[in-house]
Each structure stands twice: as C-alpha cells, then as structure tokens.
Amino acid sequence: MSAPMLLPMATDIGNPTVNILIFGLFVVATLAIVIRASRNNRTAADYYAGGRSFTGPQNGVAIAGDYLSAASFLGIAGAIAINGYDGFLYSIGFLVAWLVALLLVAELLRNTGRFTMADVLSFRLQERPVRMAAAFSTMVVCFFYLLAQMAGAGGLVALLLGITNRAGQGLVIAVVGLIMITYVLVGGMKGTTWVQIVKAVLLVIGAGIMTIWVLAKFSFNLSSLLGAAVAQNPTAGEKLLNPGLQYGATGISKLDFISLGLALVLGTAGLPHVLMRFYTVPTSKEARRSVTWAIWIIGIFYLFTLVLGYGAGALVGPDAIKAAPGKANSAAPLLAYHLGGELLLGVISAIAFATILAVVAGLTITASASFAHDVYASVIKKGQINPDGEVRVARITVLVIGVVAIVGGIFANGQNIAFLVALAFAVAASANLPTILYSLFWRRFNTRGALWSIYGGLGSAILLIAFSPVVSGKVDAKTGASLSMITDPSIDFHWFPLDNPGIVSIPLAFFLGWLGTVTSKEPVNVDKFAEMEVRSLTGAGAEKAVEH
C-alpha cells in the first residue's frame, strides 16, 4: 500500500493537536522530576548508581520500568494481534528470563561489583583487557536495544501525527534522541530511576484499564474475545490460537523459535542496563527484593498484553493494523482509539512515548558509564582520575551515544520492535552471560577464557545477524515486498537461514570460554576466587568494595 493511501487513515486516527499537547505535558512533567532529582548528584556513585539510595520495592518498580519497554507494550501487542499464540511467546520468554536473573545473577553481582558488569569480570582476571572487552560488549548490546526503542518512537508518533514519509519519522526519532540526552545529562541514574518508576506505574495502570475495557466488551469472557479475534483474521483462522502460525511452517522456522526462546530466557541476565540497576540499592537483600517486585509487576503486565493483543486483533483487525504507519507496532494505540477515542489514544500513546524515553535514558546512562568507568578511568587513566572527571567523560559519551542512537533508529524504523529487542537479548546472552557465570562459579576460569567468550559470542551473534534474513533477503510471499531492514527486495546477501542467532552464538560463547581457559597457562588465583565466592554468596566485604 502506498503512502498516499495510508495518509487518510493516519490523519483520521486521533487529533494531532491533542496528541502533541499530551506528549508535551508528559515531557515537561518528567523533565521536572529529572531536574529535582539531579540536585543531589554530587559524586560518581550518585550519577552512576543513584547514590545507592533506592529501596528494593522502588528499584523493583524501576527495573520493571526499564524492562517493560516499547517492545513489551507496542511490539508484543502487535505480534499477538498478527500472529496470535506465537506472538505471546515473547511475553513468556521475557518473564521466564527473570528466574535466571533472580537465581544466578542479581544478588551475586550486587555483592561483587561497584557500578558495571566489568567490575565483576575484572575482580580476579587481568583488569585492562577484560574491562575493554566488557565495555565494548555493553555498548554493542545497548546499541541494539536502542535501535528498538528509537524505531518504536518513530512508528508511534508517525501514527499519531499522520507522518508517513521516512524523513518526517526520522525527525521524530531525532527529537526523541535529544530529549533522552537531556534526561541523562541532567538527572543521571537518580533522575532516570524516578522517571522509570513513574512510567512503570502509568504503564501498568494504562494497560490495566485497557484490559478491563476490552474484556468488558466481551462480557469478561476470554473465549468470546479469542473467537472474535479468529473471526477477524480468516487467513489465519484457528491457527491464531495455536503454536506454529509464525514459527511452525517449516523446520527452519521451528528451529528459529528455539533460537528465539534461548535468547529471551538467557538474555535478561546479560543485559547491562538491567544488571546496572542492582547497584542502586544499598544491600544484597534489597537486590533480591528488587527482582521479586519486578517479577510480579512484569508478570501482571504480560497477562495484560495477551488481552490487548487479541483485543486489537478482534476490534481493530489485522488488516488495519498492517496498513497503519507503524504497522504491528500500532496495534495498542489503534486499540486505544477504538475503545476511548482520541483522548484515550493520546494518553496511552503518551505513556508509550514516556516508556520509550525512560528506557532509552537507562540504556544511554549504562553505555556512558561503561565507557567512562571501565575504559577511560580504569584503562586509559589507570585509576588516576577524580570522580568529577570521570562523570564529565560520561556526560560527553552520552552525546556521542545519542547521535549514534538517532542514526541507528532511523535505519531500523519500521521493524517490529519486539523482534529487534530479541536480537539485543541474543547478543547479551552470547557476549555477557557465559562470562558472568564462569567468573562467578568456575575457579579455573581465566583471562583468555573471558576474552574468547566475550569477543567470540559477540562477534558470532553480530556476524550471523548481518547475514540473516533480518538484514536482507526476506520477502513477503504475497506482495513481493521486502521484510528485511534493507528495503530493496533485489538485494540479498544472507546465508544464515535463521532470524535469531542465539541457538548458535550462545553455545559457541560457552564453548569458547571453556576452550580459552583450558588452553591458557595463566595460573589460577585461588585466594582471589575464594574471596570473590565468599563475597558474592554472603555479601561479606561488599559494602567496603562499594565505598572504595
């Protein structure tokens, strides 16, 4: 469908003036929160970890705010509306992943590190090469995640303002990037955390209201809702309620589903911006409470997405969703418009917009902290730098990351953001998780194993993504249009058949970590491992490390 044919549909959805007004109020309110919170930013710990002043419940809500991104609200709802059960698999994977984070990572990381993942990895290994590798991995994972959020912003505002050309959507993405840069420069982690708390509460309330509204239209009968969704999608029919609509057609697609599941379940425990949140609480007990609160909030929200996704399929219809400027990402806003008109659309979309801003800010501060703390302060300056200088470098890094995120978001505009986030999870699970687990639990693990695991997992994941159907060669069988990031269907250089690389890159990273370790003659520092083990499991000495 051409842009001129989409324009009437886009401009008929809501009132652009009302939408811009509500957006503006949200931005002003959140900026006020950031400015107020920034008054107490005096040290590096304040900027990176919010002064470690947040309670477990507060941090749990903030973690949920960090985690419930545009992919959760916009991407998953759209995936369920179009692909039914297979779309809901994203929700299941995202939620189950928290069990890995709770049982294996949260408390142990909090007890061992200071600000970043590299603090843990370099505890008993050679600091310089390991910090460089961990910082590089952190910035790459944050970049992939940023792509999803910026693409979501472009699609959402394009729908609300009736912008169908890529230049206009690119301008929207640039504005989002500038606001995000302001959040992080002014507020640091403390301001970002409070924005995430506010945004998480609003998101859950907004999704809850829409869920009840949808169920009320079907007399609170879930079977009636599912039946209506099937009736609105005669092409898929009953397949909408069963596994396999998206991932069950061929052996390759089934393998792709396994790869996706591995990435979702193992990726959370390796996401740098989630790991960094554990350092904002004062004790390991509060770190555990954080994850418990986050699991409850995230679990409830993902139940809402089931109703919202099928509700959008039943009340809006898959054809209208696919024809909207944001495509599948427009399902939730279109449902809001169907339920409550332009006012509800404006409010729900503003919440989604605030969701994108908060998550992007969290990613940006994580990437900037990793560069300033791990690369500049620890490697380049070899620890000979005062905290003010380190924070200054972090702020400069924010500007650079903002520009990169804007350019990348323009390139990724139009992709399903739940899927883009799944790619970020695959990279995190491949590059970060094996090294974290080996460092915490394997006494013999050494520097070569860490470097091979990080660079091998990261490199293989990126290489396979670059030569996968995600980038080139994926074509709609009916229309012949490209479904890849490269929009010209005649350009096809993919040779890896799967959309998600996790099934290859994750085991490979574990293997390379083992192989690098057993082939290295680096002596095992038994005393250092024993200290790390005691500290990670009991918390003894953790507070001393934090104050160092």
XYZ file of C-alpha atoms in Angstrom:
548
model
C 0.000 0.000 0.000
C 1.396 3.376 -0.949
C 1.944 6.323 1.354
C -0.874 8.449 -0.110
C -3.332 5.624 0.597
C -2.114 5.434 4.186
C -2.364 9.156 4.845
C -6.138 9.432 5.318
C -6.099 6.504 7.714
C -3.261 8.042 9.713
C -4.720 11.526 9.956
C -8.150 10.203 10.881
C -6.748 8.484 13.977
C -6.957 10.978 16.788
C -6.307 14.688 16.854
C -2.641 15.626 16.270
C -3.027 18.789 18.349
C -4.387 16.848 21.336
C -1.660 14.228 20.940
C 1.137 16.815 20.835
C -0.350 18.611 23.863
C -0.472 15.411 25.948
C 3.025 14.460 24.789
C 4.277 17.895 25.813
C 2.727 17.629 29.283
C 4.386 14.241 29.841
C 7.773 15.509 28.715
C 7.562 18.630 30.893
C 6.447 16.609 33.930
C 9.209 14.039 33.561
C 11.840 16.721 32.972
C 10.717 18.403 36.200
C 11.224 15.097 38.019
C 14.691 14.720 36.490
C 15.737 18.268 37.440
C 14.515 17.837 41.017
C 16.318 14.506 41.397
C 19.538 15.914 39.936
C 20.011 18.345 42.835
C 21.679 15.607 44.878
C 24.067 14.424 42.157
C 27.420 15.173 43.786
C 29.551 12.042 43.337
C 30.200 9.315 40.777
C 28.055 6.957 42.872
C 25.194 9.474 42.667
C 25.489 9.742 38.883
C 26.022 6.036 38.118
C 24.034 4.316 40.884
C 21.633 6.936 42.241
C 23.647 7.155 45.471
C 22.515 3.573 46.252
C 19.561 5.212 47.983
C 16.646 3.253 46.498
C 14.732 0.580 48.400
C 14.038 -2.867 46.982
C 10.420 -2.075 46.043
C 11.414 1.250 44.456
C 14.178 -0.383 42.466
C 11.878 -3.272 41.544
C 9.373 -0.852 40.037
C 12.232 0.938 38.257
C 13.544 -2.380 36.909
C 10.069 -3.107 35.589
C 10.103 0.361 34.039
C 13.466 -0.389 32.435
C 12.334 -3.806 31.233
C 8.791 -3.015 30.078
C 9.991 -1.191 27.025
C 8.292 -0.214 23.806
C 8.788 -3.829 22.743
C 6.615 -5.015 25.621
C 3.765 -2.577 25.083
C 3.794 -1.935 21.346
C 5.734 -4.811 19.810
C 4.230 -7.718 21.735
C 0.664 -6.444 21.447
C 1.188 -6.173 17.685
C 2.838 -9.596 17.482
C -0.115 -11.209 19.276
C -2.649 -9.338 17.133
C -0.984 -10.586 13.936
C 0.460 -13.968 14.939
C -1.591 -14.945 17.968
C -0.037 -17.566 20.213
C 3.406 -17.236 18.651
C 3.394 -13.529 19.495
C 2.598 -14.330 23.135
C 5.755 -16.447 23.255
C 7.695 -13.185 23.535
C 5.864 -12.429 26.787
C 6.534 -15.903 28.163
C 10.213 -15.743 27.284
C 10.689 -12.249 28.725
C 9.047 -13.298 32.024
C 10.749 -16.678 32.494
C 14.073 -14.952 31.925
C 13.736 -13.231 35.291
C 14.091 -16.545 37.100
C 17.599 -16.855 35.663
C 18.392 -13.310 36.750
C 16.988 -13.885 40.253
C 18.633 -17.239 40.955
C 22.027 -16.767 39.300
C 22.884 -13.112 38.891
C 21.137 -10.354 40.886
C 22.468 -10.778 44.420
C 25.876 -12.119 43.353
C 26.562 -9.154 41.078
C 25.431 -6.660 43.705
C 27.813 -8.166 46.250
C 30.826 -8.298 43.932
C 30.785 -5.152 41.802
C 30.607 -1.389 42.117
C 28.978 0.189 39.070
C 29.239 -2.046 35.984
C 29.427 -5.641 34.800
C 33.154 -5.196 34.140
C 33.749 -4.661 37.871
C 32.707 -8.285 38.412
C 34.601 -9.740 35.462
C 37.846 -7.941 36.341
C 37.708 -8.878 40.032
C 40.080 -11.848 39.641
C 41.178 -11.557 35.996
C 43.586 -9.206 34.202
C 41.810 -5.879 34.506
C 42.807 -3.973 31.369
C 41.794 -6.449 28.593
C 38.715 -7.703 30.432
C 37.359 -4.221 31.115
C 37.868 -3.249 27.483
C 36.019 -6.349 26.278
C 33.165 -5.939 28.764
C 32.766 -2.247 27.946
C 32.690 -2.936 24.220
C 30.097 -5.681 24.700
C 27.975 -3.415 26.914
C 27.909 -0.641 24.337
C 27.002 -3.009 21.489
C 24.105 -4.571 23.427
C 22.845 -1.119 24.420
C 23.033 -0.055 20.770
C 20.831 -2.952 19.606
C 18.324 -2.212 22.346
C 18.375 1.479 21.482
C 17.511 0.618 17.869
C 14.270 -0.970 19.046
C 13.248 1.958 21.233
C 14.002 4.605 18.604
C 12.165 2.622 15.939
C 9.190 2.382 18.293
C 9.221 6.139 18.791
C 9.206 6.732 15.050
C 6.301 4.383 14.424
C 4.228 5.641 17.349
C 4.479 9.338 16.574
C 4.075 8.669 12.858
C 0.711 7.083 13.626
C -0.446 9.934 15.863
C 0.688 12.789 13.656
C -0.109 11.185 10.311
C 3.527 11.241 9.191
C 4.016 8.614 6.504
C 7.308 9.685 4.912
C 10.598 8.412 6.334
C 12.089 11.900 6.539
C 9.353 13.058 8.908
C 9.669 9.913 11.023
C 13.431 10.427 11.109
C 12.874 13.911 12.506
C 10.665 12.426 15.227
C 13.412 9.950 16.144
C 15.918 12.810 16.349
C 13.646 14.713 18.765
C 13.323 11.614 20.963
C 17.111 11.311 20.998
C 17.567 14.934 22.063
C 15.065 14.602 24.933
C 16.771 11.393 26.055
C 20.170 13.119 26.062
C 18.714 15.882 28.238
C 17.333 13.362 30.754
C 20.673 11.639 31.212
C 22.871 14.738 31.207
C 20.739 16.462 33.817
C 19.457 13.656 36.027
C 21.985 10.829 35.916
C 20.843 7.485 37.324
C 18.767 9.071 40.092
C 16.655 11.149 37.719
C 16.392 8.279 35.241
C 15.235 5.918 38.002
C 12.425 8.197 39.131
C 11.254 8.617 35.541
C 11.211 4.837 35.202
C 9.212 4.444 38.415
C 6.593 6.965 37.299
C 6.467 5.499 33.816
C 6.104 1.899 35.089
C 3.157 2.846 37.316
C 1.443 4.725 34.480
C 2.107 1.906 32.006
C 0.643 -0.808 34.216
C -2.383 1.340 35.105
C -2.977 2.296 31.456
C -2.629 -1.289 30.223
C -4.852 -2.498 33.074
C -7.631 -0.048 32.196
C -7.497 -1.073 28.540
C -7.517 -4.764 29.501
C -10.642 -4.385 31.627
C -12.272 -2.299 28.881
C -11.576 -4.949 26.240
C -12.854 -7.779 28.445
C -15.983 -5.757 29.258
C -16.810 -5.591 25.540
C -16.905 -9.403 25.541
C -18.756 -9.765 28.851
C -15.489 -10.709 30.566
C -15.489 -13.933 28.568
C -11.994 -14.676 27.282
C -13.312 -17.369 24.941
C -15.565 -14.848 23.235
C -12.616 -12.492 22.799
C -10.459 -15.224 21.250
C -13.320 -16.272 18.976
C -13.780 -12.704 17.751
C -10.039 -12.416 17.042
C -10.208 -15.616 14.963
C -13.247 -14.318 13.072
C -11.458 -11.071 12.216
C -8.479 -12.959 10.819
C -9.892 -15.541 8.374
C -6.465 -16.020 6.769
C -5.009 -17.417 9.987
C -8.243 -18.802 11.422
C -7.878 -21.220 14.337
C -4.091 -21.170 13.878
C -4.191 -17.846 15.730
C -4.838 -19.787 18.959
C -2.228 -22.498 18.470
C 1.560 -22.581 18.248
C 3.104 -22.500 14.813
C 1.474 -19.647 12.899
C 4.731 -17.714 12.715
C 7.314 -20.321 13.654
C 5.774 -23.672 12.719
C 5.524 -23.654 8.930
C 8.926 -25.225 8.213
C 11.766 -26.936 10.005
C 13.810 -23.742 9.760
C 11.079 -21.656 11.392
C 10.757 -24.181 14.227
C 14.492 -24.009 14.769
C 14.191 -20.215 14.718
C 11.659 -20.431 17.529
C 14.049 -22.472 19.681
C 16.763 -19.922 18.949
C 14.423 -17.074 19.921
C 13.442 -18.841 23.157
C 17.082 -19.351 24.150
C 17.842 -15.683 23.522
C 14.839 -14.431 25.519
C 15.319 -16.708 28.528
C 19.093 -16.277 28.841
C 19.402 -12.702 27.595
C 17.926 -10.820 30.554
C 20.699 -11.952 32.907
C 23.203 -10.417 30.495
C 21.510 -7.085 29.751
C 23.869 -4.354 31.006
C 21.178 -1.766 31.791
C 19.272 -4.325 33.903
C 22.442 -5.509 35.673
C 23.395 -1.917 36.494
C 20.113 -1.431 38.331
C 21.210 -3.862 41.040
C 23.874 -1.358 42.155
C 21.304 1.316 43.029
C 20.214 -0.478 46.227
C 22.184 -0.375 49.493
C 22.277 -4.122 50.291
C 22.102 -7.543 48.656
C 18.795 -8.196 50.442
C 17.291 -5.186 48.699
C 18.672 -6.506 45.393
C 16.689 -9.732 45.905
C 13.582 -7.759 46.846
C 14.049 -5.688 43.678
C 13.849 -8.744 41.457
C 10.838 -10.164 43.343
C 8.904 -6.920 42.892
C 9.940 -6.719 39.263
C 8.746 -10.275 38.542
C 5.284 -9.578 39.951
C 4.843 -6.315 38.051
C 6.218 -7.713 34.794
C 4.148 -10.904 35.089
C 0.908 -8.984 35.597
C 1.711 -6.688 32.693
C 2.389 -9.566 30.304
C -1.003 -11.059 31.151
C -2.445 -7.725 30.082
C -0.602 -7.962 26.737
C -2.413 -11.220 25.975
C -5.785 -9.482 26.217
C -4.561 -6.326 24.461
C -3.059 -8.273 21.566
C -6.083 -10.435 20.896
C -8.315 -7.432 21.622
C -6.570 -5.432 18.910
C -6.953 -8.376 16.544
C -10.667 -8.644 17.339
C -11.675 -4.971 17.490
C -9.249 -3.318 15.050
C -8.397 -6.213 12.758
C -5.039 -7.363 11.370
C -5.505 -5.624 8.009
C -5.989 -2.190 9.606
C -3.000 -2.776 11.880
C -0.719 -3.777 8.993
C -1.861 -0.764 6.959
C -1.103 1.788 9.709
C 2.170 3.776 9.527
C 3.671 1.896 12.483
C 2.395 -1.491 11.213
C 2.332 -4.088 14.029
C 3.696 -1.521 16.494
C 0.474 0.471 16.072
C -1.824 -2.249 17.444
C -2.051 -0.916 21.022
C -2.598 2.771 20.043
C -5.213 1.729 17.454
C -6.988 -0.337 20.105
C -6.942 2.642 22.472
C -8.524 4.810 19.774
C -11.208 2.185 19.138
C -12.045 1.990 22.848
C -11.885 5.594 24.035
C -11.400 7.851 21.041
C -8.735 10.478 20.641
C -8.358 11.250 24.367
C -7.536 7.662 25.377
C -5.344 7.339 22.310
C -3.406 10.441 23.332
C -2.972 9.292 26.939
C -1.968 5.710 26.084
C 0.384 6.872 23.360
C 1.940 9.441 25.683
C 2.537 6.646 28.200
C 4.141 4.577 25.459
C 6.229 7.588 24.476
C 7.316 8.063 28.107
C 8.154 4.343 28.141
C 10.494 4.809 25.209
C 12.136 7.888 26.731
C 12.744 6.187 30.093
C 14.203 3.001 28.622
C 16.390 4.916 26.179
C 17.692 7.045 29.066
C 18.516 3.920 31.080
C 20.380 2.376 28.162
C 22.293 5.560 27.500
C 23.495 6.041 31.064
C 24.585 2.393 31.166
C 26.631 2.694 27.978
C 28.160 6.016 29.034
C 29.030 4.693 32.494
C 30.679 1.647 30.963
C 32.906 3.772 28.744
C 33.767 6.376 31.377
C 34.250 3.962 34.299
C 35.685 0.897 32.551
C 37.574 2.316 29.580
C 38.542 5.886 30.395
C 39.017 5.804 34.183
C 40.257 2.223 34.659
C 42.168 1.542 31.432
C 43.244 4.844 29.883
C 43.835 6.732 33.144
C 44.669 3.545 35.141
C 42.501 4.732 38.022
C 44.307 8.066 38.322
C 41.285 10.308 37.832
C 38.950 12.058 40.230
C 35.211 11.208 40.216
C 34.277 14.603 38.742
C 36.490 13.979 35.714
C 35.016 10.533 35.254
C 31.462 11.861 35.321
C 32.437 14.604 32.864
C 33.635 11.956 30.404
C 30.397 10.023 30.947
C 28.365 13.104 30.015
C 30.380 13.625 26.816
C 29.841 9.957 25.971
C 26.089 10.483 26.337
C 26.178 12.983 23.481
C 28.024 10.568 21.205
C 25.710 7.670 22.039
C 22.697 9.894 21.430
C 23.846 10.709 17.903
C 24.586 7.035 17.144
C 21.173 6.007 18.510
C 19.387 8.571 16.352
C 21.140 7.406 13.169
C 20.571 3.741 14.002
C 16.918 4.344 14.890
C 16.283 5.999 11.529
C 17.806 2.962 9.806
C 15.709 0.483 11.847
C 12.447 2.445 11.528
C 9.541 0.206 10.520
C 10.891 -3.032 12.019
C 8.873 -4.871 14.692
C 10.432 -3.652 17.915
C 9.744 -6.852 19.878
C 11.888 -8.634 17.333
C 14.658 -6.017 17.461
C 14.770 -6.397 21.244
C 15.029 -10.176 20.795
C 18.197 -9.564 18.786
C 19.599 -7.465 21.655
C 18.803 -10.343 24.015
C 20.649 -12.766 21.727
C 23.755 -10.575 21.734
C 23.577 -10.130 25.541
C 23.134 -13.864 26.133
C 26.045 -14.643 23.803
C 28.543 -11.978 24.856
C 27.844 -11.397 28.554
C 26.078 -14.274 30.292
C 28.677 -17.052 29.741
C 31.491 -14.844 31.057
C 29.459 -13.711 34.087
C 28.561 -17.294 35.066
C 32.085 -18.593 34.511
C 33.537 -15.731 36.573
C 31.168 -16.338 39.464
C 31.185 -20.146 39.570
C 34.281 -21.622 37.830
C 37.509 -21.409 39.812
C 39.798 -22.188 36.855
C 38.298 -19.520 34.579
C 40.928 -17.073 33.372
C 41.505 -14.003 31.221
C 41.849 -15.799 27.886
C 38.587 -17.650 28.510
C 36.830 -14.353 29.282
C 38.138 -12.643 26.165
C 37.349 -15.567 23.865
C 33.873 -15.883 25.346
C 33.026 -12.169 25.101
C 34.504 -11.465 21.687
C 33.524 -14.860 20.260
C 29.933 -14.646 21.448
C 29.579 -11.005 20.438
C 31.265 -11.444 17.063
C 29.351 -14.579 16.100
C 25.999 -13.057 17.088
C 26.605 -9.876 15.088
C 28.015 -11.782 12.099
C 25.034 -14.137 11.948
C 22.583 -11.235 12.297
C 24.323 -9.312 9.491
C 23.974 -12.275 7.119
C 20.492 -13.329 8.238
C 17.083 -12.656 6.659
C 16.633 -9.847 9.189
C 19.004 -7.676 7.169
C 18.397 -8.866 3.601
C 16.520 -11.374 1.511
C 13.273 -11.803 3.445
C 10.331 -11.195 1.101
C 6.566 -11.245 1.600
C 5.328 -14.196 -0.463
C 2.110 -12.397 -1.440
C 3.271 -8.865 -2.226
C 6.947 -9.412 -3.018
C 7.835 -6.562 -0.635
C 10.991 -6.796 1.462
C 10.526 -7.700 5.124
C 14.196 -7.062 5.928
C 15.974 -3.935 7.131
C 17.248 -3.427 3.576
C 14.029 -2.476 1.856
C 15.128 -3.337 -1.681
C 13.993 -6.962 -2.239
C 16.554 -7.404 -5.033
C 19.424 -7.047 -2.537
C 20.014 -10.401 -0.890
C 23.313 -11.460 0.671
C 22.053 -13.616 3.549
C 23.408 -17.145 4.029
C 22.407 -17.809 7.653
C 18.791 -19.095 7.491
C 17.571 -18.119 10.990
C 16.290 -14.724 12.097
C 17.750 -15.099 15.604
C 21.352 -16.299 16.099
C 21.020 -17.465 19.719
C 20.973 -21.198 19.050
C 24.459 -20.959 17.524
C 26.097 -17.978 19.230
C 25.149 -18.782 22.859
C 26.558 -22.361 22.959
C 29.566 -21.146 20.967
C 30.314 -18.469 23.588
C 30.174 -21.039 26.405
C 32.437 -23.360 24.410
C 34.953 -20.606 23.627
C 35.054 -19.610 27.295
C 35.929 -23.190 28.213
C 38.395 -23.633 25.356
C 40.226 -20.378 26.036
C 40.539 -21.293 29.703
C 41.868 -24.837 29.269
C 44.404 -23.767 26.611
C 45.805 -20.913 28.731
C 48.753 -21.312 31.104
C 47.620 -18.405 33.290
C 47.871 -19.546 36.929
C 44.689 -19.770 38.984
C 44.466 -17.190 41.748
C 42.821 -19.447 44.316
C 42.766 -16.808 47.054
C 41.106 -14.236 44.813
C 38.438 -16.708 43.697
C 37.778 -17.696 47.317
C 37.375 -14.028 48.247
C 35.013 -13.477 45.332
C 32.997 -16.582 46.191
C 32.556 -15.604 49.833
C 31.693 -12.015 48.947
C 29.216 -12.931 46.208
C 27.398 -15.547 48.286
C 27.385 -13.856 51.689
C 27.876 -10.159 50.987
C 30.859 -10.035 53.362
C 33.120 -7.197 52.292
C 30.701 -5.984 49.618
C 29.999 -2.652 51.303
C 33.717 -1.985 51.615
C 34.114 -2.546 47.871
C 31.243 -0.207 47.166
C 32.778 2.609 49.183
C 36.202 2.096 47.603
